[in-house]
Amino acid sequence: MSSKIHDEGSPGAVEPLPTDDDIIIIEHAYKSFGKTQALIDASLRVKRGEVCLIFGPSGGGKSTLLRCINHLERSDSGTIIVDGIPVSDAKTNIDLVRAEVGMVFQLFNLFPHLTVLGNVTIAQEKVRGRSKAEAEQVARQLLERVGIPEKVDAYPGQLSGGQKQRVAIARALAMNPKIMLFDEPTSALDPEMIKEVLDVMLDLAKEGMTMVVVSHEMGFAKAAADRMVFLEGGRVVEEGSPEELFSSPKEDRTKSFLSQILE
Amino acid sequence: MTIATEVEKSESKLVPWTSRLQKMPWWALILVLLGLLVAYFIFVSPTYQDAFFFLVSGVRLTILVSVVSFVAALIFGLVLGMGRVSKNVVFYTISSLYVEVVRGIPILVLLIYFAYVLTPFSLMLLNALGDVMLRNVAIAPLMGFAERLASLNIQDVDMLVRAIIGLAFAYAAFEAEVFRAGIQSIERGQMEAARSLGMSYFQGMRYIILPQAIRRVLPPLGNDFISMLKDSSLISVLAVRELTHLGKLNRARTFRTFETWNTVAFLYLILTLSLSVLVKFMERRMAFDE
């Protein structure tokens, strides 16, 4: 480990030291599904307000790492601390942590039996205990912000993929989360819909939201990411600022992977 | 080439006419005609009329037993079904044991077993509990209750009650499996989305999974209700005066075997067929919504 002073000159290469700034701390996480090792000694730190992009080949453990943050996946061993709360501790009431961590899924996972408004209000009412009127006001504001105020009374089945994902983002934001997790948010979308979702995410990043994004959208990475993490075979192969990884990756594997997806 | 197409054309003109004839629901027509025949007999023949008015009071009880038992079976079955998908080992084991045991015994045997073995046995236990309380607990407000427990008699439990509870217990096992299938048919991502928003497992079940699962299982539940209506005839062995038992009584009373059982079958058919039309309608609406 090099000292902090040493890195001062090169922006983006700040050594992740354990400070109060780190809202997400994952240390030495292991996870296996049967014989497959999904995570091997994976460690990750995300600072408050940072946008962290996780990328790598499929089966590399990207989604598993992301899902460990809000405990949708239980790590076999290792420490995971989110906003000072040990998620991996069995005594932690995980529901309280999850309420502070929004998540957006690849396949949207909207609730098909509820309207768009219902999707965005239900957790506010049942988890946050907000009144119906208050929840609806928040929902309408958010739907305005993601650009689909006219769809409040539609059902998810009546929306396009891009619209669904924007509702899903609004649904997560309605809980006023401290962190937003995105699990390949644009992978299931038609090309022309990817932009409308990325625009919403860019706005969010500009507003200073802490975001962990699993994605191969390198345009988004260049525009918004503070840090990029390359994951393969369950291991963190390399991490650094977008400038570093795009211009001079340290590992050959990172270089070849990036050159493939940037083609 | 042109000839061939002309032949095809002339044939295709013929096809709708014959196929329409083939597609006619002849069975429904025959059924309606048979129904009209029985209705006609009931209208004109005094022996049929006699049987009909004697039996029709049993229809009320058949419907009552079916509805009450089915509602109870739904509630109990929902709890069992949630047990079948639960990660809690105790809850899962108890539910699975119940479902496997009850589904493996004929309903007729279950009814008899419940009415003549389990009910007396539970009463014995309650009597013993009452005795113990009378001897050992010297609290005044409880004394009346204890005396009541100790003096409970097997005749205090009406056969109708035993029949309803027996049917409910038997059907709960089937409904549990319907609910389990319904819950498992909902994509895993739904619960994950609910949990990621901070909902507890039970909130996720209640607000997200069950509303979708129950919609999906409405048609099979409807079919099970029709089965329940038919199986309610089994409680005639417990001498509950529902339709089938009244049929037996009427035959013994009048010795009119044909009239009696024709009318009984006719009345059951009216009930089940009108219900199955309802279920079909429901199925079509569900298909349309999805």
XYZ file of C-alpha atoms in Angstrom:
553
model
C 0.000 0.000 0.000
C 1.317 3.368 -0.962
C 0.760 6.361 1.259
C -1.972 8.863 0.628
C 0.466 11.698 0.107
C 2.120 9.859 -2.697
C -1.101 9.711 -4.700
C -2.062 13.347 -4.251
C -0.740 14.326 -7.661
C -2.784 11.967 -9.767
C -6.525 12.615 -9.461
C -8.805 9.597 -9.216
C -6.079 7.387 -7.825
C -6.874 8.003 -4.176
C -6.121 4.936 -2.118
C -9.361 3.646 -0.486
C -8.572 4.029 3.198
C -11.177 3.053 5.803
C -12.765 6.380 6.644
C -16.271 7.523 7.486
C -16.559 8.509 3.863
C -16.890 4.895 2.830
C -20.621 4.217 2.693
C -20.127 0.700 1.364
C -17.319 -1.513 2.602
C -16.961 -5.069 1.332
C -13.983 -6.962 2.709
C -12.876 -10.411 1.583
C -16.300 -11.588 0.462
C -16.661 -15.184 -0.654
C -19.739 -16.698 -2.222
C -20.324 -19.982 -3.984
C -23.351 -21.501 -5.650
C -22.799 -25.231 -5.380
C -19.444 -25.804 -7.029
C -19.297 -22.450 -8.785
C -17.280 -19.809 -7.020
C -19.126 -16.562 -7.672
C -16.975 -14.372 -5.435
C -13.411 -15.043 -4.330
C -11.927 -12.638 -1.813
C -13.743 -9.689 -3.338
C -13.259 -6.325 -1.649
C -14.818 -3.020 -2.608
C -15.180 0.401 -1.067
C -17.568 3.060 -2.259
C -17.461 6.613 -0.974
C -20.438 8.791 -0.280
C -21.539 10.438 -3.518
C -19.333 8.250 -5.647
C -20.447 6.545 -8.844
C -18.857 3.135 -9.079
C -19.158 1.046 -12.211
C -18.648 -2.703 -12.056
C -17.947 -4.472 -15.326
C -16.539 -7.734 -16.570
C -17.458 -10.889 -18.456
C -20.716 -12.660 -17.641
C -20.469 -15.103 -14.790
C -17.739 -12.959 -13.290
C -19.666 -12.254 -10.107
C -20.748 -8.683 -10.875
C -24.390 -9.171 -9.988
C -23.526 -11.332 -7.000
C -21.271 -8.610 -5.597
C -23.989 -6.015 -6.131
C -26.668 -8.202 -4.563
C -24.466 -8.833 -1.540
C -24.646 -5.117 -0.736
C -28.358 -5.265 0.094
C -28.171 -8.888 1.167
C -30.329 -10.317 -1.595
C -27.377 -12.675 -1.741
C -25.819 -13.820 1.504
C -22.040 -13.933 1.317
C -20.500 -17.136 2.660
C -17.831 -15.201 4.511
C -16.400 -11.710 4.629
C -17.591 -8.423 6.021
C -20.088 -6.132 4.368
C -20.841 -2.792 5.977
C -23.375 -0.403 4.498
C -23.592 3.084 5.982
C -22.009 1.842 9.176
C -24.350 -1.117 9.555
C -22.876 -4.620 9.276
C -25.122 -6.250 6.665
C -23.379 -9.589 6.994
C -24.159 -9.683 10.730
C -27.065 -12.042 11.449
C -28.395 -9.692 14.155
C -28.870 -6.796 11.752
C -32.461 -6.092 10.742
C -31.810 -6.199 7.028
C -35.134 -4.549 6.139
C -33.930 -1.289 7.712
C -30.772 -1.353 5.570
C -32.663 -2.206 2.402
C -35.032 0.711 2.883
C -31.973 2.978 2.520
C -30.579 1.144 -0.519
C -32.554 1.425 -3.755
C -32.168 -1.265 -6.364
C -32.925 -1.349 -10.075
C -33.066 -4.731 -11.801
C -32.230 -5.855 -15.299
C -35.762 -7.160 -15.873
C -37.394 -4.196 -14.071
C -39.418 -6.406 -11.675
C -42.273 -3.936 -11.564
C -45.375 -5.137 -9.736
C -47.756 -5.999 -12.595
C -50.904 -5.931 -10.446
C -50.347 -2.318 -9.428
C -50.511 0.851 -11.500
C -47.385 2.927 -12.027
C -48.534 5.119 -9.143
C -49.143 2.038 -6.981
C -45.693 0.710 -7.803
C -44.067 3.929 -6.652
C -46.234 4.446 -3.549
C -46.609 0.985 -2.008
C -43.266 0.778 -0.239
C -43.509 4.404 0.862
C -46.785 3.600 2.591
C -45.974 0.152 3.978
C -42.316 0.649 4.883
C -41.911 4.400 5.413
C -45.384 4.778 6.864
C -46.217 7.788 4.728
C -49.835 8.760 4.162
C -51.385 7.938 0.821
C -51.557 11.593 -0.176
C -47.943 12.238 0.756
C -46.752 9.097 -1.031
C -48.664 10.052 -4.163
C -47.219 13.540 -4.131
C -43.692 12.120 -3.919
C -44.509 9.609 -6.660
C -45.852 12.253 -9.033
C -42.798 14.432 -8.532
C -40.484 11.512 -9.246
C -42.409 10.373 -12.298
C -42.153 13.941 -13.554
C -38.429 13.806 -12.967
C -37.950 10.549 -14.902
C -40.048 11.990 -17.689
C -43.271 9.966 -17.658
C -45.799 11.967 -15.640
C -48.589 10.976 -18.027
C -48.327 7.264 -17.217
C -49.339 7.370 -13.540
C -52.485 5.323 -14.055
C -51.060 2.869 -16.593
C -50.183 -0.699 -15.668
C -46.620 -1.949 -16.218
C -47.856 -4.216 -19.019
C -48.792 -1.116 -21.019
C -45.327 0.454 -20.880
C -42.274 0.126 -23.111
C -39.065 -1.304 -21.659
C -37.491 2.108 -21.220
C -40.571 3.441 -19.489
C -40.670 0.404 -17.206
C -37.078 0.927 -16.158
C -37.704 4.603 -15.474
C -40.680 3.676 -13.278
C -38.416 1.184 -11.494
C -35.902 3.954 -10.843
C -38.670 6.225 -9.550
C -39.916 3.390 -7.329
C -36.481 2.996 -5.766
C -35.940 6.766 -5.423
C -39.287 7.183 -3.676
C -37.758 5.648 -0.561
C -35.155 8.473 -0.467
C -32.312 5.975 -0.549
C -28.757 6.865 0.368
C -27.395 4.436 -2.210
C -28.721 3.269 -5.560
C -27.733 -0.105 -6.993
C -28.216 -0.774 -10.699
C -28.002 -4.368 -11.938
C -27.490 -4.156 -15.712
C -30.286 -1.597 -16.027
C -30.061 -1.287 -19.803
C -29.246 -4.863 -20.850
C -32.848 -5.830 -21.549
C -33.663 -2.666 -23.493
C -33.898 -1.884 -27.182
C -31.063 0.417 -28.328
C -33.256 3.474 -28.700
C -34.555 3.119 -25.157
C -31.156 2.802 -23.527
C -30.522 6.541 -23.786
C -33.674 7.574 -21.947
C -32.684 5.388 -18.999
C -29.046 6.473 -19.049
C -30.109 10.136 -19.087
C -32.052 9.607 -15.873
C -29.030 7.876 -14.353
C -26.710 10.671 -15.451
C -28.955 13.251 -13.807
C -28.923 11.200 -10.657
C -25.132 10.992 -10.704
C -24.889 14.761 -11.181
C -27.062 15.306 -8.126
C -24.484 13.448 -6.066
C -26.278 10.146 -5.490
C -24.043 7.291 -4.419
C -24.400 4.734 -7.191
C -23.064 1.271 -7.811
C -23.782 0.259 -11.378
C -23.210 -3.082 -13.058
C -23.123 -2.188 -16.730
C -21.160 -2.277 -19.939
C -22.303 1.176 -20.998
C -18.852 2.717 -21.415
C -20.378 6.006 -22.515
C -22.030 6.271 -19.140
C -18.761 5.254 -17.479
C -16.832 8.044 -19.186
C -19.498 10.619 -18.443
C -20.364 9.794 -14.868
C -18.250 7.120 -13.219
C -15.712 8.117 -10.574
C -14.335 4.639 -10.401
C -14.466 1.444 -12.414
C -14.056 -2.076 -11.094
C -13.193 -4.976 -13.368
C -14.438 -8.291 -12.047
C -13.611 -11.673 -13.514
C -13.917 -15.174 -12.119
C -15.237 -13.781 -8.865
C -12.100 -11.685 -8.264
C -11.544 -7.958 -8.471
C -8.922 -7.901 -11.211
C -8.416 -4.166 -11.369
C -9.985 -0.932 -10.267
C -9.310 2.688 -10.989
C -10.653 5.886 -12.483
C -12.149 5.700 -15.996
C -9.180 7.693 -17.363
C -6.752 5.172 -15.941
C -8.592 2.104 -17.128
C -9.346 3.418 -20.592
C -5.899 4.827 -21.291
C -3.517 2.631 -19.355
C -4.967 -0.456 -17.700
C -2.427 -2.280 -15.542
C -3.687 -5.778 -16.241
C -3.593 -7.342 -19.705
C -6.958 -8.956 -19.098
C -8.588 -5.585 -18.428
C -7.020 -4.212 -21.588
C -8.260 -7.021 -23.806
C -11.749 -6.970 -22.284
C -12.080 -3.204 -22.678
C -10.782 -3.274 -26.227
C -13.418 -5.865 -27.064
C -16.387 -3.932 -25.725
C -15.147 -0.569 -26.988
C -14.969 -1.795 -30.566
C -52.837 -24.353 -61.549
C -55.950 -22.281 -62.073
C -58.154 -25.373 -61.872
C -56.574 -26.409 -58.638
C -57.159 -23.025 -57.088
C -60.765 -23.065 -58.248
C -61.302 -26.454 -56.627
C -59.720 -25.141 -53.459
C -61.974 -22.143 -53.581
C -65.129 -24.185 -53.993
C -64.004 -26.451 -51.191
C -63.174 -23.568 -48.916
C -66.694 -22.325 -49.420
C -68.008 -25.680 -48.258
C -65.697 -26.057 -45.266
C -67.233 -23.388 -43.020
C -70.704 -24.858 -43.420
C -69.799 -28.421 -42.394
C -67.194 -27.435 -39.845
C -69.638 -25.077 -38.234
C -71.988 -28.035 -37.918
C -69.202 -30.081 -36.380
C -68.206 -27.326 -34.024
C -71.722 -26.945 -32.656
C -71.749 -27.835 -28.934
C -74.093 -30.743 -29.475
C -73.409 -32.068 -26.014
C -74.761 -28.854 -24.525
C -77.877 -29.098 -26.663
C -78.486 -32.710 -25.619
C -77.929 -31.720 -22.010
C -80.448 -28.900 -22.234
C -82.973 -31.230 -23.884
C -82.510 -33.829 -21.152
C -82.905 -31.119 -18.571
C -86.084 -29.939 -20.222
C -87.342 -33.537 -20.223
C -86.805 -33.897 -16.472
C -88.297 -30.454 -15.890
C -91.297 -31.523 -17.947
C -91.699 -34.675 -15.850
C -91.460 -32.670 -12.644
C -94.118 -30.373 -14.023
C -96.631 -32.999 -15.101
C -95.929 -36.145 -13.082
C -97.150 -36.124 -9.445
C -94.521 -38.688 -8.367
C -91.718 -36.544 -9.788
C -93.271 -33.470 -8.224
C -93.410 -35.194 -4.864
C -89.754 -36.236 -5.128
C -88.727 -32.762 -6.292
C -90.329 -30.865 -3.440
C -88.999 -33.351 -0.902
C -85.448 -33.103 -2.306
C -85.223 -29.398 -2.988
C -84.826 -28.604 0.716
C -81.626 -30.655 0.609
C -80.180 -28.376 -2.061
C -80.090 -25.541 0.430
C -78.035 -27.607 2.868
C -75.760 -28.901 0.102
C -74.967 -25.318 -0.913
C -74.542 -24.197 2.695
C -72.162 -27.058 3.528
C -70.156 -26.530 0.345
C -69.769 -22.782 0.801
C -68.899 -22.862 4.507
C -66.512 -25.812 4.130
C -64.855 -24.268 1.095
C -64.285 -20.889 2.738
C -62.766 -22.654 5.759
C -60.662 -24.853 3.454
C -59.420 -21.748 1.610
C -58.289 -20.006 4.778
C -56.637 -23.115 6.217
C -55.240 -24.056 2.803
C -53.674 -20.617 2.365
C -51.824 -21.010 5.671
C -50.684 -24.510 4.682
C -49.701 -23.329 1.208
C -47.517 -20.603 2.707
C -45.994 -23.302 4.891
C -45.204 -25.343 1.802
C -43.092 -22.510 0.377
C -41.695 -21.410 3.735
C -38.017 -21.613 4.588
C -38.953 -22.184 8.227
C -38.269 -25.902 8.725
C -40.963 -26.467 11.366
C -43.679 -24.644 9.424
C -42.682 -26.402 6.198
C -42.547 -29.867 7.797
C -45.912 -29.598 9.535
C -47.615 -28.295 6.381
C -46.070 -30.937 4.138
C -46.918 -33.752 6.554
C -50.514 -32.589 6.740
C -50.872 -32.259 2.980
C -49.327 -35.656 2.231
C -51.332 -37.502 4.889
C -54.685 -35.943 4.083
C -54.283 -36.243 0.314
C -53.452 -39.920 0.728
C -56.715 -40.848 2.439
C -60.066 -41.071 0.616
C -62.352 -38.208 1.580
C -65.091 -40.617 2.625
C -62.747 -42.312 5.072
C -61.508 -38.938 6.305
C -65.070 -37.814 7.005
C -65.915 -40.970 8.935
C -62.611 -40.833 10.788
C -63.098 -37.224 11.752
C -66.708 -37.664 12.833
C -66.369 -40.907 14.787
C -62.725 -40.938 15.921
C -61.207 -37.477 16.104
C -64.264 -35.653 17.428
C -64.934 -38.100 20.312
C -61.221 -38.166 21.070
C -60.997 -34.355 21.234
C -64.054 -34.319 23.483
C -62.413 -36.816 25.814
C -59.395 -34.577 26.014
C -61.569 -31.532 26.721
C -63.467 -33.466 29.423
C -60.208 -34.469 31.056
C -58.976 -30.865 30.873
C -62.210 -29.706 32.519
C -61.806 -32.263 35.311
C -58.245 -31.209 35.971
C -59.270 -27.559 36.055
C -62.147 -28.294 38.453
C -59.826 -30.087 40.840
C -56.825 -27.786 40.708
C -57.796 -24.288 39.664
C -59.740 -22.466 42.310
C -60.453 -19.319 40.293
C -64.103 -18.415 40.336
C -64.584 -17.045 36.804
C -62.977 -20.145 35.340
C -65.150 -22.598 37.265
C -68.170 -22.239 35.013
C -65.998 -22.748 31.974
C -64.325 -25.797 33.524
C -67.673 -27.338 34.421
C -68.858 -26.755 30.892
C -65.733 -28.499 29.552
C -66.093 -31.432 31.915
C -69.728 -32.002 31.068
C -69.347 -31.778 27.277
C -71.145 -34.647 25.608
C -70.494 -36.183 22.220
C -74.086 -35.341 21.291
C -73.289 -31.653 21.776
C -71.334 -31.732 18.534
C -73.835 -31.715 15.715
C -73.167 -34.060 12.787
C -73.532 -31.097 10.438
C -70.682 -29.333 12.224
C -68.524 -32.468 12.087
C -69.287 -32.846 8.387
C -68.416 -29.230 7.582
C -65.163 -29.319 9.539
C -64.264 -32.733 8.093
C -64.768 -31.549 4.516
C -62.844 -28.352 5.243
C -59.879 -30.287 6.639
C -59.868 -32.656 3.686
C -60.047 -29.894 1.084
C -57.525 -27.669 2.847
C -54.820 -30.087 1.699
C -55.838 -29.687 -1.961
C -56.176 -25.903 -1.725
C -52.757 -25.760 -0.056
C -51.238 -27.291 -3.170
C -53.137 -24.881 -5.405
C -51.859 -21.910 -3.408
C -48.331 -23.324 -3.351
C -48.337 -23.665 -7.128
C -49.741 -20.145 -7.455
C -47.107 -18.627 -5.185
C -44.310 -20.496 -6.935
C -45.567 -19.373 -10.337
C -44.754 -15.740 -9.464
C -41.298 -14.761 -10.708
C -38.582 -14.677 -8.066
C -37.807 -11.085 -8.999
C -41.104 -9.921 -7.532
C -40.141 -10.893 -3.997
C -36.625 -9.563 -4.566
C -38.004 -6.199 -5.678
C -40.299 -6.107 -2.650
C -37.478 -6.993 -0.268
C -35.094 -4.519 -1.918
C -37.607 -1.782 -1.069
C -37.360 -2.702 2.593
C -40.506 -4.805 2.867
C -40.410 -7.781 5.202
C -41.063 -11.289 3.868
C -44.655 -11.138 5.057
C -45.243 -7.682 3.611
C -43.870 -8.946 0.305
C -46.197 -11.950 0.478
C -49.209 -9.877 1.427
C -48.873 -6.893 -0.891
C -46.923 -8.304 -3.842
C -46.949 -12.099 -4.160
C -50.383 -13.160 -2.899
C -52.446 -10.608 -4.865
C -50.853 -11.930 -8.059
C -50.877 -15.599 -7.030
C -54.531 -15.573 -5.990
C -55.584 -14.027 -9.295
C -53.764 -16.800 -11.103
C -55.322 -19.613 -9.080
C -58.906 -18.360 -9.232
C -59.915 -20.741 -12.053
C -58.491 -23.878 -10.342
C -60.108 -22.751 -7.095
C -63.417 -22.482 -8.941
C -63.010 -26.026 -10.223
C -62.240 -27.218 -6.705
C -65.399 -25.592 -5.467
C -67.377 -27.630 -7.998
C -65.601 -30.755 -6.734
C -66.442 -29.761 -3.185
C -70.097 -29.426 -4.130
C -70.075 -32.941 -5.539
C -68.094 -34.383 -2.646
C -70.537 -32.872 -0.179
C -72.750 -35.819 -1.150
C -70.334 -37.974 0.863
C -71.535 -36.474 4.125
C -74.792 -38.351 3.579
C -73.021 -41.191 5.422
C -73.076 -38.957 8.499
C -76.875 -38.631 8.081
C -76.725 -34.900 7.357
C -79.939 -34.059 5.529
C -78.324 -32.744 2.356
C -79.434 -33.636 -1.163
C -78.055 -37.174 -1.408
C -79.253 -38.181 2.042
C -82.703 -36.842 1.249
C -82.554 -38.945 -1.907
C -82.036 -42.051 0.188
C -84.834 -41.004 2.520
C -87.208 -40.295 -0.338
C -86.572 -43.651 -1.929
C -87.228 -45.388 1.391
C -90.341 -43.288 1.883
C -91.906 -43.737 -1.569
C -90.073 -46.712 -3.148
C -89.816 -44.566 -6.293
C -86.191 -45.297 -7.186
C -86.146 -43.872 -10.749
C -87.929 -40.645 -9.916
C -85.794 -40.062 -6.839
C -82.352 -40.519 -8.339
C -83.241 -38.873 -11.663
C -84.235 -35.792 -9.726
C -81.170 -35.930 -7.463
C -78.832 -36.175 -10.455
C -80.758 -33.407 -12.221
C -80.426 -31.061 -9.259
C -76.680 -31.715 -8.892
C -76.170 -31.141 -12.617
C -77.955 -27.805 -12.507
C -75.677 -26.693 -9.669
C -72.399 -27.928 -11.137
C -73.042 -26.896 -14.740
C -74.053 -23.358 -13.854
C -70.933 -23.114 -11.697
C -68.688 -24.406 -14.452
C -70.076 -21.803 -16.842
C -69.088 -19.236 -14.231
C -65.569 -20.685 -13.956
C -65.161 -20.687 -17.757
C -66.183 -17.044 -17.844
C -63.650 -16.309 -15.106
C -60.914 -18.200 -16.967
C -61.553 -16.210 -20.126
C -61.381 -12.926 -18.242
C -58.104 -13.961 -16.611
C -56.614 -14.930 -19.968
C -57.697 -11.586 -21.383
C -56.151 -9.610 -18.517
C -52.764 -11.261 -18.801
